[in-house]
Amino acid sequence: MAFIEVEELVKQYGTERAVDGVSFTVDEGEIFGILGPNGAGKTTTVECLEGLRRRDSGRVSVMGLDPGREGTELKQVLGIQLQESRLPDRLRVGEALDLYGSFYKRRADTDELIERLGLGGKRKTPFGKLSGGQQQRLSIALALVGRPKVAVLDELTTGLDPQARRDTWDLIEQVRDSGVTIILVTHFMDEAERLCDRLAVIDSGKVVALDTPAGLTARAGDEQRVRFRPSAPFADALLLDLPEVAEVARSGPQVAVTGRGNLLQAVTSVLARNHIVAAELRVEQVSLEDAFVALTGKTPEN
Amino acid sequence: MSSTLKLVQTEARLFLRDPMSLSVGLLLPTVVLIGLGAVPMLREPSAEFGGVRFIDYFAPSLIVMCVGVVGLTNLPVMMATYREQGVLRRMRTTPVHPGRLLLAQLLVNLGAALVSTLLVVAAGRIAYGVPLPENPLGFAAAFLLGIGAVFAIGMLVAALAPTIRAATSIASVLFMAAMFFGGVYIPRFMLPDAVVRIGDYMPPGVQALLDTWDGAAPSAVQLLVMGATAVVAGVLAGRMFRWE
């Protein structure tokens, strides 16, 4: 049996199926991503897995425990970081960890945890006076204070500035390296690409793809795009005649050429032969974001 | 240390750290008592109060305030805040049920109402010679049933109010009603008879406090109404409470 198993999970709200037959497995030590547009059913899926929500049908097993029937045992080994969950404003960092630590049988060394999360100087700072990034780190610390085997992190970096996001990513990798299996719910492509070993893309309550980030990108095709501003006008046919080129599009002075294979070299050599200089030349590879759009027909942010 | 004990300790700390709950919840009734007692006229026996002093007559109304401030405003607003800010939700992710956090809140607020009442009784006695309740057992019964009724209503507000704002508004209306009928805003001898009769049965039940303070037996009907209110509102609150 896999470390975490979700099979044909269904959760219905009224007549709407928020989760409609989701299946995946997660291996021990993995960072597993659950990716999808807002309202796709990501959070409901992990809530059924955490035992915070009762599933309507399907089978879920986390380390051999059923979240529905063995929720309390499961919560001893599960660390959960929720989106938008605060603490009392006047509760201090050290007190919060001490309090939450008392809920678990195997509590972590809170001093070490505070240091590891870069909150060493903030022990006596009340929650309400912490920055967004510090609150988020405290939230991760609370999810880790019971020395969990599995951590579920939901929309971890939403609302953080770019530096705080990168720091958080490093932290997650450290946590995984310490032997914790991680399920990461996100709608950020860069985050998924950077951190996840494998990903499930969920859309309208269904898994539409399950693969490594590289595998998903490859699925969207090896298409590339070359953009530049030509020094002299030329006819589209000049490029369209090339076997590598599929499409030529113009917007203002800019030309965007889409195609496959050795597109960049084909385009630049034709331009050079015609004494056209390509200024502001850029090559764009297919990203996970393109793969996402291809799979769901939606942009990740909406 | 058990997690429940730790929760009580934490909630007590947070209560004392909040300047509002500390000053209004614990100290305000005593400050009002001391302030009123500083007026010499209110320390003289007067025919209007049946030959007793205003300060003696008014002390039970201040107990209504002690219980009301904590049970009708602090308690429901704190619980609604914990729900709306996801504090209860976060507790659900741990092996300890969030019900224990609410229990801790309840215990801390009960403790605060008790301390604030003791302060009023002690300050009255020491500063102005207000006698201690002369029927202590009856007074204790009236106080405990009254506090039970008020806190159960506070819990029901927390259970029903969808937001912090709603909890705050409902709580302040109920608080003002309890204060008005309890004779805090206008002494009861100045209120119309109908209002006084309603006040007899309005939690926490000022008349039973007054009677037992004077050494008389409390009215059984008044005590029963408090007990019934505590049970009915408490059960409804337990049934209807939403964790998210």
Coordinates of C-alpha atoms in Angstrom, one line a residue:
Chain A
M1 CA 0.0 0.0 0.0
A2 CA 1.2 3.5 -0.8
F3 CA 2.1 6.0 1.9
I4 CA -0.9 8.1 1.0
E5 CA -3.7 6.8 -1.1
V6 CA -6.8 8.6 -2.5
E7 CA -9.1 6.5 -4.6
E8 CA -12.3 7.7 -6.3
L9 CA -12.8 10.5 -3.7
V10 CA -16.2 12.2 -4.0
K11 CA -17.4 15.2 -2.0
Q12 CA -20.7 16.8 -2.9
Y13 CA -22.2 20.2 -1.7
G14 CA -25.9 20.2 -2.5
T15 CA -26.1 19.2 -6.1
E16 CA -22.6 20.3 -7.0
R17 CA -19.8 17.8 -6.9
A18 CA -16.8 19.7 -5.6
V19 CA -14.6 16.6 -5.8
D20 CA -15.6 14.2 -8.5
G21 CA -13.7 10.9 -8.4
V22 CA -10.2 12.1 -7.5
S23 CA -7.5 9.4 -7.3
F24 CA -3.7 9.7 -6.6
T25 CA -1.0 8.2 -4.5
V26 CA 1.9 9.9 -2.7
D27 CA 5.1 8.2 -1.9
E28 CA 7.0 8.7 1.4
G29 CA 9.5 11.6 1.2
E30 CA 7.9 13.2 -1.8
I31 CA 6.8 16.8 -2.3
F32 CA 3.5 16.2 -4.0
G33 CA 1.7 19.2 -5.6
I34 CA -2.0 19.7 -6.0
L35 CA -2.4 22.4 -8.7
G36 CA -5.5 23.9 -10.1
P37 CA -7.5 27.1 -10.7
N38 CA -9.4 28.6 -7.7
G39 CA -12.6 26.6 -6.9
A40 CA -11.3 23.5 -8.6
G41 CA -11.7 21.4 -5.5
K42 CA -8.1 21.3 -4.3
T43 CA -8.8 22.5 -0.8
T44 CA -11.8 20.2 -0.4
T45 CA -9.7 17.3 -1.6
V46 CA -7.0 17.9 1.0
E47 CA -9.6 18.5 3.7
C48 CA -11.1 15.1 3.1
L49 CA -7.5 13.7 3.4
E50 CA -6.9 15.6 6.6
G51 CA -10.2 14.4 8.2
L52 CA -11.5 18.0 8.4
R53 CA -14.3 17.1 6.0
R54 CA -16.3 14.0 5.7
R55 CA -16.1 12.4 2.2
D56 CA -19.2 11.2 0.5
S57 CA -17.6 8.2 -1.1
G58 CA -14.2 6.8 -2.2
R59 CA -11.3 5.5 -0.1
V60 CA -8.6 7.6 1.6
S61 CA -5.7 6.2 3.5
V62 CA -2.9 8.2 5.1
M63 CA -0.1 5.9 6.5
G64 CA -2.7 3.2 6.7
L65 CA -5.2 5.4 8.7
D66 CA -8.6 6.4 7.5
P67 CA -9.1 10.1 8.2
G68 CA -12.8 9.7 8.6
R69 CA -12.7 7.0 11.3
E70 CA -9.2 7.5 12.8
G71 CA -9.0 11.3 12.6
T72 CA -7.5 11.8 16.1
E73 CA -4.7 9.3 15.6
L74 CA -4.0 10.7 12.2
K75 CA -3.7 14.3 13.5
Q76 CA -0.9 13.1 15.8
V77 CA 1.2 12.4 12.7
L78 CA -0.2 15.0 10.4
G79 CA 0.9 18.7 10.3
I80 CA -1.6 21.0 8.6
Q81 CA -1.1 24.5 7.6
L82 CA -4.4 26.2 6.6
Q83 CA -4.9 29.2 4.4
E84 CA -6.3 32.2 6.3
S85 CA -6.1 31.0 9.8
R86 CA -5.0 33.5 12.4
L87 CA -4.0 33.3 16.1
P88 CA -5.1 35.7 18.8
D89 CA -3.3 38.9 18.2
R90 CA -1.8 39.1 21.7
L91 CA -0.5 35.5 21.7
R92 CA 3.3 35.5 21.6
V93 CA 5.3 33.3 19.2
G94 CA 6.9 31.3 22.0
E95 CA 3.6 30.8 23.8
A96 CA 1.8 29.7 20.6
L97 CA 4.4 27.0 20.0
D98 CA 4.4 25.9 23.6
L99 CA 0.6 25.7 23.6
Y100 CA 0.3 23.8 20.3
G101 CA 3.2 21.6 21.3
S102 CA 1.2 20.5 24.4
F103 CA -1.4 19.0 22.0
Y104 CA 0.9 16.3 20.7
K105 CA 2.5 13.2 22.1
R106 CA 5.8 13.6 20.2
R107 CA 6.4 17.3 20.5
A108 CA 9.4 18.9 18.7
D109 CA 12.1 20.9 20.4
T110 CA 10.3 24.3 20.2
D111 CA 13.5 26.3 20.7
E112 CA 15.1 24.6 17.8
L113 CA 12.0 24.9 15.7
I114 CA 11.9 28.7 16.4
E115 CA 15.5 29.0 15.3
R116 CA 15.0 26.9 12.2
L117 CA 12.1 29.0 11.0
G118 CA 14.1 32.2 11.6
L119 CA 11.8 33.4 14.4
G120 CA 14.6 33.4 17.0
G121 CA 14.4 37.1 17.8
K122 CA 10.6 37.0 17.8
R123 CA 9.9 34.7 20.6
K124 CA 8.2 37.4 22.7
T125 CA 6.5 39.2 19.8
P126 CA 2.7 38.9 19.7
F127 CA 1.2 37.3 16.6
G128 CA -0.6 40.6 15.7
K129 CA 2.8 42.4 15.4
L130 CA 4.4 39.9 13.1
S131 CA 4.8 40.6 9.3
G132 CA 2.8 38.4 6.9
G133 CA 5.9 36.3 6.2
Q134 CA 6.6 35.8 9.9
Q135 CA 3.0 34.9 10.5
Q136 CA 3.2 32.4 7.7
R137 CA 6.4 30.9 9.2
L138 CA 4.9 30.6 12.6
S139 CA 2.0 28.8 10.9
I140 CA 4.4 26.4 9.4
A141 CA 6.2 26.0 12.8
L142 CA 2.8 25.1 14.4
A143 CA 2.2 22.5 11.7
L144 CA 5.6 21.0 12.5
V145 CA 5.5 21.2 16.3
G146 CA 4.0 17.7 16.6
R147 CA 6.9 16.2 14.5
P148 CA 4.5 15.1 11.8
K149 CA 5.3 12.4 9.1
V150 CA 3.2 14.2 6.6
A151 CA 2.7 18.0 6.2
V152 CA -0.1 19.5 4.2
L153 CA 0.5 23.1 3.2
D154 CA -2.3 25.0 1.6
E155 CA -1.6 28.2 -0.5
L156 CA 1.5 28.7 1.6
T157 CA 3.0 31.7 -0.2
T158 CA -0.2 33.6 -1.2
G159 CA 0.3 37.2 -0.2
L160 CA 4.0 37.0 0.5
D161 CA 6.6 39.3 -1.1
P162 CA 9.0 37.6 -3.6
Q163 CA 11.9 37.3 -1.1
A164 CA 9.6 35.8 1.6
R165 CA 8.3 33.3 -1.0
R166 CA 11.8 32.2 -1.9
D167 CA 12.8 31.8 1.7
T168 CA 9.6 29.8 2.3
W169 CA 10.5 27.5 -0.6
D170 CA 14.0 26.8 0.9
L171 CA 12.3 26.1 4.1
I172 CA 10.0 23.5 2.6
E173 CA 12.9 21.7 1.0
Q174 CA 14.6 21.6 4.3
V175 CA 11.5 20.1 5.9
R176 CA 11.3 17.5 3.2
D177 CA 15.0 16.7 3.7
S178 CA 14.3 16.1 7.4
G179 CA 12.1 13.2 6.3
V180 CA 8.6 14.8 6.1
T181 CA 6.3 13.9 3.2
I182 CA 4.7 17.1 1.9
I183 CA 1.5 17.8 0.1
L184 CA 1.5 21.3 -1.3
V185 CA -1.7 22.9 -2.6
T186 CA -1.0 25.8 -4.8
H187 CA -2.0 27.8 -7.8
F188 CA 1.4 29.2 -8.5
M189 CA 3.2 27.6 -11.4
D190 CA 6.7 28.7 -10.4
E191 CA 6.2 27.3 -6.9
A192 CA 5.0 23.9 -8.3
E193 CA 7.8 23.8 -10.8
R194 CA 10.5 24.6 -8.2
L195 CA 9.3 22.3 -5.4
C196 CA 7.2 19.4 -6.5
D197 CA 8.4 16.0 -7.4
R198 CA 5.0 15.1 -8.9
L199 CA 1.8 17.1 -9.5
A200 CA -1.9 16.4 -9.8
V201 CA -3.6 19.0 -11.8
I202 CA -7.2 19.3 -10.6
D203 CA -10.0 21.0 -12.6
S204 CA -13.7 21.0 -11.8
G205 CA -13.2 18.3 -9.2
K206 CA -11.4 15.9 -11.5
V207 CA -7.7 15.0 -11.9
V208 CA -6.9 16.1 -15.5
A209 CA -3.2 15.2 -15.3
L210 CA -0.8 13.5 -12.9
D211 CA 2.9 13.7 -13.7
T212 CA 6.3 15.3 -12.9
P213 CA 6.5 19.1 -13.7
A214 CA 8.8 18.2 -16.6
G215 CA 6.4 15.5 -17.9
L216 CA 3.5 18.0 -17.8
T217 CA 5.5 20.6 -19.7
A218 CA 6.5 18.1 -22.3
R219 CA 2.9 17.1 -22.8
A220 CA 2.0 20.6 -23.8
G221 CA 4.4 20.1 -26.7
D222 CA 7.9 21.3 -27.6
E223 CA 6.6 24.5 -29.0
Q224 CA 8.7 27.6 -28.8
R225 CA 8.2 31.2 -29.5
V226 CA 10.8 33.7 -30.8
R227 CA 10.1 37.4 -30.4
F228 CA 12.0 40.3 -31.9
R229 CA 11.8 43.8 -33.5
P230 CA 13.1 43.7 -37.1
S231 CA 15.3 46.5 -38.3
A232 CA 13.5 46.6 -41.7
P233 CA 10.1 45.4 -42.9
F234 CA 9.7 41.9 -44.4
A235 CA 6.9 39.7 -45.7
D236 CA 5.6 36.9 -43.4
A237 CA 6.2 34.4 -46.2
L238 CA 9.9 34.8 -45.7
L239 CA 9.6 33.0 -42.4
L240 CA 6.5 30.9 -43.1
D241 CA 8.5 29.1 -45.8
L242 CA 10.7 27.7 -43.2
P243 CA 9.8 24.1 -42.1
E244 CA 10.4 25.0 -38.4
V245 CA 7.9 27.9 -38.4
A246 CA 4.2 27.3 -37.7
E247 CA 2.9 30.9 -37.3
V248 CA 4.0 34.5 -37.6
A249 CA 2.1 37.1 -35.6
R250 CA 2.7 40.9 -35.4
S251 CA 1.8 43.3 -32.7
G252 CA 3.1 46.8 -33.4
P253 CA 6.7 46.7 -34.3
Q254 CA 7.1 43.3 -32.7
V255 CA 7.1 40.0 -34.5
A256 CA 6.3 36.7 -32.7
V257 CA 7.2 33.5 -34.5
T258 CA 5.9 30.2 -33.2
G259 CA 7.3 26.9 -34.2
R260 CA 9.3 23.7 -33.4
G261 CA 12.7 22.2 -33.6
N262 CA 15.7 24.5 -34.1
L263 CA 13.4 27.5 -34.5
L264 CA 15.8 30.2 -33.3
Q265 CA 18.6 29.3 -35.6
A266 CA 16.3 28.9 -38.6
V267 CA 14.8 32.4 -38.0
T268 CA 18.0 34.3 -37.3
S269 CA 19.8 32.8 -40.3
V270 CA 17.0 33.8 -42.8
L271 CA 17.0 37.3 -41.3
A272 CA 20.7 37.6 -41.6
R273 CA 20.7 36.5 -45.2
N274 CA 18.2 39.3 -45.8
H275 CA 20.2 41.9 -43.9
I276 CA 17.6 42.3 -41.2
V277 CA 18.8 42.8 -37.7
A278 CA 16.6 41.3 -35.0
A279 CA 16.6 43.6 -32.0
E280 CA 15.2 42.7 -28.6
L281 CA 15.4 39.0 -29.5
R282 CA 13.8 36.7 -27.0
V283 CA 13.1 33.0 -27.0
E284 CA 10.2 31.6 -24.9
Q285 CA 10.0 28.0 -23.9
V286 CA 6.8 26.3 -23.1
S287 CA 6.3 26.6 -19.4
L288 CA 4.3 24.7 -16.8
E289 CA 1.9 27.6 -17.1
D290 CA 1.3 26.9 -20.8
A291 CA 0.8 23.2 -19.9
F292 CA -1.7 24.3 -17.3
V293 CA -3.6 26.4 -19.7
A294 CA -3.6 23.6 -22.3
L295 CA -5.0 21.2 -19.7
T296 CA -7.6 23.3 -18.0
G297 CA -8.3 26.0 -20.6
K298 CA -7.9 28.5 -17.7
T299 CA -5.2 30.7 -16.5
P300 CA -3.9 29.6 -13.1
E301 CA -4.7 33.0 -11.3
N302 CA -8.4 33.1 -12.0
Chain B
M1 CA 0.8 19.9 31.7
S2 CA -2.5 18.8 30.2
S3 CA -3.5 20.7 27.2
T4 CA -6.8 21.9 28.8
L5 CA -4.9 23.4 31.7
K6 CA -2.5 25.0 29.2
L7 CA -5.4 26.4 27.3
V8 CA -6.9 27.9 30.4
Q9 CA -3.6 29.4 31.3
T10 CA -3.2 30.9 27.9
E11 CA -6.7 32.3 27.7
A12 CA -6.3 33.9 31.2
R13 CA -3.1 35.5 30.0
L14 CA -4.8 36.9 26.9
F15 CA -7.7 38.2 29.0
L16 CA -5.3 40.1 31.3
R17 CA -3.2 41.3 28.4
D18 CA -6.2 43.0 26.7
P19 CA -6.6 46.4 28.3
M20 CA -10.4 46.4 27.5
S21 CA -11.2 43.1 29.1
L22 CA -9.0 43.9 32.1
S23 CA -10.3 47.4 32.8
V24 CA -14.0 47.0 31.8
G25 CA -14.4 43.3 32.6
L26 CA -12.6 43.2 35.9
L27 CA -12.4 46.7 37.3
L28 CA -15.1 49.0 36.0
P29 CA -17.9 47.9 38.4
T30 CA -15.6 48.5 41.4
V31 CA -14.6 51.9 40.0
V32 CA -18.3 52.8 39.7
L33 CA -18.9 51.7 43.2
I34 CA -16.0 53.7 44.6
G35 CA -17.0 56.7 42.5
L36 CA -20.6 56.7 43.7
G37 CA -19.7 56.1 47.3
A38 CA -17.5 59.2 47.2
V39 CA -20.7 61.3 47.0
P40 CA -21.5 61.9 50.7
M41 CA -25.3 62.0 50.0
L42 CA -25.3 58.5 48.7
R43 CA -23.7 57.3 51.9
E44 CA -26.5 58.6 54.1
P45 CA -29.5 56.5 55.0
S46 CA -32.5 57.8 53.0
A47 CA -36.3 57.3 53.2
E48 CA -36.4 56.8 49.5
F49 CA -34.5 53.5 49.8
G50 CA -36.5 52.3 52.7
G51 CA -34.2 53.7 55.3
V52 CA -30.9 52.2 53.8
R53 CA -28.1 54.0 52.0
F54 CA -28.1 54.3 48.2
I55 CA -24.7 52.5 48.1
D56 CA -26.1 49.5 49.9
Y57 CA -29.1 49.4 47.6
F58 CA -27.1 49.8 44.5
A59 CA -24.4 47.2 45.1
P60 CA -26.4 44.2 43.7
S61 CA -27.0 46.1 40.5
L62 CA -23.3 46.4 40.1
I63 CA -23.1 42.6 40.4
V64 CA -25.4 42.5 37.3
M65 CA -22.8 44.7 35.6
C66 CA -19.9 42.4 36.7
V67 CA -21.6 39.3 35.2
G68 CA -23.1 41.1 32.2
V69 CA -19.9 42.7 30.9
V70 CA -18.0 39.5 30.9
G71 CA -20.8 37.0 30.0
L72 CA -22.8 39.1 27.5
T73 CA -20.0 41.0 25.7
N74 CA -16.5 39.6 26.3
L75 CA -17.5 35.9 26.0
P76 CA -19.6 35.9 22.8
V77 CA -17.3 38.4 21.0
M78 CA -14.2 36.4 21.8
M79 CA -15.8 33.2 20.6
A80 CA -17.1 34.8 17.4
T81 CA -13.6 36.2 16.9
Y82 CA -12.0 32.8 17.3
R83 CA -14.4 31.4 14.8
E84 CA -14.1 34.2 12.2
Q85 CA -10.3 34.4 12.4
G86 CA -9.9 30.7 12.0
V87 CA -8.4 30.0 15.5
L88 CA -11.0 27.2 16.0
R89 CA -10.3 25.9 12.5
R90 CA -6.6 25.7 13.3
M91 CA -7.3 23.8 16.5
R92 CA -9.3 21.3 14.4
T93 CA -6.0 20.4 12.6
T94 CA -4.6 19.2 15.9
P95 CA -5.4 16.2 18.0
V96 CA -7.2 18.4 20.5
H97 CA -10.8 19.3 19.8
P98 CA -11.5 23.1 19.6
G99 CA -14.3 22.6 22.1
R100 CA -11.6 22.6 24.7
L101 CA -10.6 26.1 23.7
L102 CA -14.2 27.2 24.2
L103 CA -14.3 25.5 27.5
A104 CA -11.1 27.3 28.5
Q105 CA -12.7 30.6 27.4
L106 CA -15.8 29.8 29.4
L107 CA -13.7 29.0 32.6
V108 CA -11.6 32.2 32.3
N109 CA -14.7 34.4 31.8
L110 CA -16.4 32.7 34.7
G111 CA -13.3 33.3 36.8
A112 CA -13.3 37.0 35.7
A113 CA -17.0 37.5 36.6
L114 CA -16.3 35.9 40.0
V115 CA -13.2 38.0 40.7
S116 CA -15.0 41.2 39.6
T117 CA -17.9 40.4 41.9
L118 CA -15.6 39.7 44.8
L119 CA -13.9 43.0 44.2
V120 CA -17.2 44.9 44.3
V121 CA -18.3 43.1 47.5
A122 CA -14.8 43.6 49.1
A123 CA -14.5 47.3 48.0
G124 CA -18.0 48.1 49.3
R125 CA -17.3 46.5 52.6
I126 CA -13.8 48.0 53.1
A127 CA -14.4 51.5 51.7
Y128 CA -18.0 52.2 52.7
G129 CA -19.0 49.5 55.1
V130 CA -21.6 47.9 52.8
P131 CA -22.6 44.8 54.7
L132 CA -21.6 41.4 53.2
P133 CA -24.5 39.4 51.8
E134 CA -26.5 38.4 54.9
N135 CA -27.9 35.2 53.4
P136 CA -24.7 33.9 52.0
L137 CA -26.0 30.5 50.8
G138 CA -29.1 32.1 49.2
F139 CA -26.8 34.7 47.6
A140 CA -24.4 32.1 46.3
A141 CA -27.3 30.2 44.7
A142 CA -28.8 33.3 43.2
F143 CA -25.4 34.4 41.9
L144 CA -24.5 31.0 40.4
L145 CA -27.9 30.5 38.7
G146 CA -27.8 34.1 37.5
I147 CA -24.3 33.7 36.1
G148 CA -25.3 30.4 34.5
A149 CA -28.2 32.1 32.7
V150 CA -26.2 35.1 31.5
F151 CA -23.3 32.9 30.3
A152 CA -25.6 30.5 28.5
I153 CA -27.2 33.5 26.7
G154 CA -23.7 34.7 25.8
M155 CA -22.9 31.3 24.4
L156 CA -26.1 31.3 22.4
V157 CA -25.2 34.7 20.9
A158 CA -21.8 33.2 19.9
A159 CA -23.5 30.2 18.4
L160 CA -26.0 32.2 16.3
A161 CA -24.0 35.3 15.3
P162 CA -22.5 34.7 11.8
T163 CA -19.8 37.4 12.2
I164 CA -17.8 39.3 14.8
R165 CA -19.8 42.4 13.9
A166 CA -23.1 40.6 14.4
A167 CA -22.0 39.1 17.7
T168 CA -20.8 42.6 18.9
S169 CA -24.1 44.2 18.0
I170 CA -26.4 41.5 19.5
A171 CA -24.2 41.4 22.6
S172 CA -24.3 45.1 23.2
V173 CA -28.1 45.2 22.8
L174 CA -28.5 42.4 25.3
F175 CA -26.0 43.9 27.6
M176 CA -27.8 47.2 27.7
A177 CA -31.1 45.5 28.3
A178 CA -29.6 43.6 31.2
M179 CA -28.1 46.8 32.6
F180 CA -31.4 48.7 32.2
F181 CA -33.6 46.1 33.8
G182 CA -31.0 45.4 36.4
G183 CA -31.1 49.0 37.6
V184 CA -27.6 50.0 36.6
Y185 CA -28.5 52.9 34.4
I186 CA -31.4 54.2 36.5
P187 CA -31.8 52.9 40.0
R188 CA -34.8 50.5 40.3
F189 CA -36.8 52.6 42.7
M190 CA -37.1 55.2 39.9
L191 CA -38.2 52.7 37.3
P192 CA -41.9 52.0 36.5
D193 CA -43.3 49.0 38.2
A194 CA -43.6 46.9 35.0
V195 CA -39.9 47.4 34.3
V196 CA -39.0 46.4 37.8
R197 CA -41.1 43.2 37.5
I198 CA -39.4 42.3 34.2
G199 CA -36.0 43.0 35.9
D200 CA -36.8 40.4 38.5
Y201 CA -36.7 37.7 35.8
M202 CA -34.1 39.2 33.6
P203 CA -30.8 37.3 34.0
P204 CA -28.9 37.4 36.2
G205 CA -31.9 38.3 38.4
V206 CA -31.1 41.4 40.4
Q207 CA -34.0 41.0 42.8
A208 CA -32.8 37.6 44.1
L209 CA -29.4 39.2 44.7
L210 CA -30.9 42.1 46.5
D211 CA -33.1 39.9 48.7
T212 CA -30.4 37.5 49.7
W213 CA -28.0 40.4 50.3
D214 CA -30.5 41.8 52.8
G215 CA -30.8 38.4 54.5
A216 CA -34.1 37.3 53.0
A217 CA -34.7 34.1 51.1
P218 CA -34.6 34.3 47.3
S219 CA -37.9 33.8 45.4
A220 CA -38.0 30.2 44.2
V221 CA -39.7 31.2 40.9
Q222 CA -36.9 33.7 40.1
L223 CA -34.3 31.1 40.8
L224 CA -36.1 28.5 38.7
V225 CA -36.4 31.0 35.8
M226 CA -32.6 31.5 35.9
G227 CA -31.9 27.8 36.1
A228 CA -34.3 27.1 33.2
T229 CA -32.7 29.9 31.1
A230 CA -29.3 28.5 31.7
V231 CA -30.3 25.0 30.6
V232 CA -32.4 25.9 27.6
A233 CA -30.0 28.6 26.2
G234 CA -27.0 26.3 27.0
V235 CA -28.4 23.3 25.2
L236 CA -29.4 25.4 22.2
A237 CA -26.0 27.0 22.1
G238 CA -24.3 23.6 22.1
R239 CA -26.6 22.3 19.4
M240 CA -26.3 25.3 17.1
F241 CA -22.7 26.2 17.5
R242 CA -20.8 26.4 14.2
W243 CA -17.1 25.7 14.3
E244 CA -16.5 27.6 11.0

